[in-house]
Coordinates of C-alpha atoms in Angstrom, one line a residue:
X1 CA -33.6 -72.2 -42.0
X2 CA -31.4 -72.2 -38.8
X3 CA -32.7 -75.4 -36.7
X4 CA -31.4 -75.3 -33.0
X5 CA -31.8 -76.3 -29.3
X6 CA -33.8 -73.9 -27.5
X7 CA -33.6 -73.2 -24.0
X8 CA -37.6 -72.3 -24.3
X9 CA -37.3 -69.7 -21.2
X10 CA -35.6 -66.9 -23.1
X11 CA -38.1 -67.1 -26.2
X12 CA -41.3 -65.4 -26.1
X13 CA -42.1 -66.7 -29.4
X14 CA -41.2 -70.4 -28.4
X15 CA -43.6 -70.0 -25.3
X16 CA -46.4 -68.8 -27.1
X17 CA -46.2 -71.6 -29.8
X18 CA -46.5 -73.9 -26.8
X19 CA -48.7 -72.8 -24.8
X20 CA -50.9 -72.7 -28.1
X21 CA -49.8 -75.9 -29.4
X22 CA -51.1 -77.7 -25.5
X23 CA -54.4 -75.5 -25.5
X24 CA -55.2 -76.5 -29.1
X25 CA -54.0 -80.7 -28.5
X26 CA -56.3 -80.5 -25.1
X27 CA -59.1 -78.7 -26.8
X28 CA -59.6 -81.5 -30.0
X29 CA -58.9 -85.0 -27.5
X30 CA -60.4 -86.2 -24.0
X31 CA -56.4 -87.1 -23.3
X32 CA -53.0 -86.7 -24.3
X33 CA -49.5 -87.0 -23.5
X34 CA -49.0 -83.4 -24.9
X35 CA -45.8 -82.3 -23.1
X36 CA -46.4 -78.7 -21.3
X37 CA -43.4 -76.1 -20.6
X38 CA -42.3 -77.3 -17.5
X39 CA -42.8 -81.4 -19.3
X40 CA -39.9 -79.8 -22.2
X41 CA -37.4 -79.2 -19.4
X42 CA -37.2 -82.0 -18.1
X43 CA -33.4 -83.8 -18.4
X44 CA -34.5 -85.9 -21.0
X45 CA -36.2 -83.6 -23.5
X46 CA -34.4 -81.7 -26.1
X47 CA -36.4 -78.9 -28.0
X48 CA -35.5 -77.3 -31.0
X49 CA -36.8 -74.3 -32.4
X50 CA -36.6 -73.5 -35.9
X51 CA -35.5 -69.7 -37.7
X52 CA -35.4 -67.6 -40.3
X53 CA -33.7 -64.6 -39.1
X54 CA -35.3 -63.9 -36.3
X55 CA -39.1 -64.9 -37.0
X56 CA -39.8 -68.2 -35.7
X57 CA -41.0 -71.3 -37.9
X58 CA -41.8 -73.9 -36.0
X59 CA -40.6 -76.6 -32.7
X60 CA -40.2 -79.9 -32.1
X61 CA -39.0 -81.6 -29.3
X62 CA -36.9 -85.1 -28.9
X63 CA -37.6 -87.1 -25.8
X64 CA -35.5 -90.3 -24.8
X65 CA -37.1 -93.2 -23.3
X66 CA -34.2 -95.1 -23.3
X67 CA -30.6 -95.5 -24.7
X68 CA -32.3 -97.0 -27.9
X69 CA -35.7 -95.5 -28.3
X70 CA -36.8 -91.6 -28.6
X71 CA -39.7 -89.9 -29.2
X72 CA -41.0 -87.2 -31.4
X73 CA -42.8 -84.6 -29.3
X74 CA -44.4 -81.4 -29.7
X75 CA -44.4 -80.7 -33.4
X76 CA -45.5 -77.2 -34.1
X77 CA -45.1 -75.0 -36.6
X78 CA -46.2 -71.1 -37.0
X79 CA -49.2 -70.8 -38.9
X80 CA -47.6 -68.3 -41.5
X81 CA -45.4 -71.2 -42.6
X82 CA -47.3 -74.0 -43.3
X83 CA -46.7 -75.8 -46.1
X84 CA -43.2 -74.5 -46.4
X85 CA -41.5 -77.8 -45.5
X86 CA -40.9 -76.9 -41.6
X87 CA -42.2 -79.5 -40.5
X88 CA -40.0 -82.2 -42.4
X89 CA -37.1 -80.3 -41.5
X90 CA -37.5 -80.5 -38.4
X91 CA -38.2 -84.0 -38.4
X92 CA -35.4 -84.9 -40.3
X93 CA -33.2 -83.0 -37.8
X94 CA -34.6 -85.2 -35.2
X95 CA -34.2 -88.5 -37.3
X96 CA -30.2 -87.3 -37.4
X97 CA -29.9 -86.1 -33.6
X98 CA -31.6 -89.4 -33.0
X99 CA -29.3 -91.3 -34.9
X100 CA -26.2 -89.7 -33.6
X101 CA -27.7 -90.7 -30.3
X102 CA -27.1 -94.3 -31.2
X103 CA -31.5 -95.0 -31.2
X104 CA -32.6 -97.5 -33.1
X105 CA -35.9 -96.4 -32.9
X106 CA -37.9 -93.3 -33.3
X107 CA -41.6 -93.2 -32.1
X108 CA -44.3 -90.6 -31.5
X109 CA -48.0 -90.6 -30.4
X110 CA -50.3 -88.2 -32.6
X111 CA -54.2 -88.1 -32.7
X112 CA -56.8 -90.6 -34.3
X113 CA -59.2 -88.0 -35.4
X114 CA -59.9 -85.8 -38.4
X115 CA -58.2 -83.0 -37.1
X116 CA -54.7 -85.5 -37.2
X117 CA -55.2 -86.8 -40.8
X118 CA -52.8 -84.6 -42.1
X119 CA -50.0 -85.3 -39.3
X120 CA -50.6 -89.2 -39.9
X121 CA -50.2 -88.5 -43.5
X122 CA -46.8 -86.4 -42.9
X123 CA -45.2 -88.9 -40.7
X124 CA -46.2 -92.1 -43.0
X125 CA -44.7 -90.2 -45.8
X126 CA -41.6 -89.7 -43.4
X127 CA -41.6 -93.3 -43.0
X128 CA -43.0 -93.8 -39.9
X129 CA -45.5 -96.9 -39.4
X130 CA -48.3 -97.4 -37.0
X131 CA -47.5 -99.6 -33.8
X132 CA -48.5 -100.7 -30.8
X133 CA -48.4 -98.1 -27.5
X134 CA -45.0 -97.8 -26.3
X135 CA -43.2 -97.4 -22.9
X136 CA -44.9 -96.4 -20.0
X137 CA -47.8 -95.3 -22.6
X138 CA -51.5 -97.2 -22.1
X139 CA -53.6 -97.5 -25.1
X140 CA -55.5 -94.8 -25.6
X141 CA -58.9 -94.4 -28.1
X142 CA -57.8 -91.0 -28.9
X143 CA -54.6 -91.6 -30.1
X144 CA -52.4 -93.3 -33.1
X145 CA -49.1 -94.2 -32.3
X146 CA -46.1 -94.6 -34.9
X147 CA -42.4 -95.7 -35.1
X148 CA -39.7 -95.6 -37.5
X149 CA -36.6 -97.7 -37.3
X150 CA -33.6 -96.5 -37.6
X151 CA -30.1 -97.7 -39.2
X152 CA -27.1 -95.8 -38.2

């Protein structure tokens, strides 16, 4: 699995995965700070994509909110590849992007209902603990937010 930074415009695939990952976040919650195509361009957002050979896997996006502190942001991956470990790859090449960044602290904002057991699940197991809303984040009854700590 090839994991890389992807300038999203030049990707049909990447595009669609988006747009289906927004319509899918904004269909299950009342609100969310689901990042939209234009939102993963912005200066401060890197998004990888994630290959094998040329069929797409999955995305996931790295946000900084400041010198110390990211955030994990549009995690996606294909349908035809769940359970396949994209997901944790992805996140693990975030975890060592992040690092080489110098953060000291990873967070991310993922959904309180049923629908988001299974992503609380993955990112507990990835060692990621609930905390309080972060940044310029409100608390929100729709959402669970997480963090993990890093040590470089």
């Amino acid at each position: 699995m090839l994991i890389k930074i992807d300038d999203i415009k030049s990707t049909p695939a990447v595009l669609a995965l988006i747009s289906l990952h927004v319509a899918e976040i904004n269909r299950m919650v009342d609100s969310s700070d689901v990042l939209d195509v234009s939102s993963l361009q912005a200066s401060n957002v890197t998004l990888y994509s994630a290959w094998e050979g040329h069929e797409l896997m999955g995305i996931g996006a790295l946000k900084e909110l400041s010198p110390t502190h990211g955030e994990v942001k549009s995690m996606r991956t294909v349908a035809t590849h769940f359970r396949k470990g994209v997901g944790r790859a992805i996140v693990e090449h975030l975890i060592k992007v992040a690092k080489e960044r110098g953060y000291t602290r990873l967070s991310l904002e993922t959904g309180k209902g049923v629908w988001f057991e299974n992503a609380r699940g993955f990112y507990t197991n990835m060692g990621f603990e609930l905390c309080d809303p972060y940044g310029p984040l409100p608390p929100c009854p729709d959402s669970s937010f997480m963090t993990l700590k890093l040590e470089n």
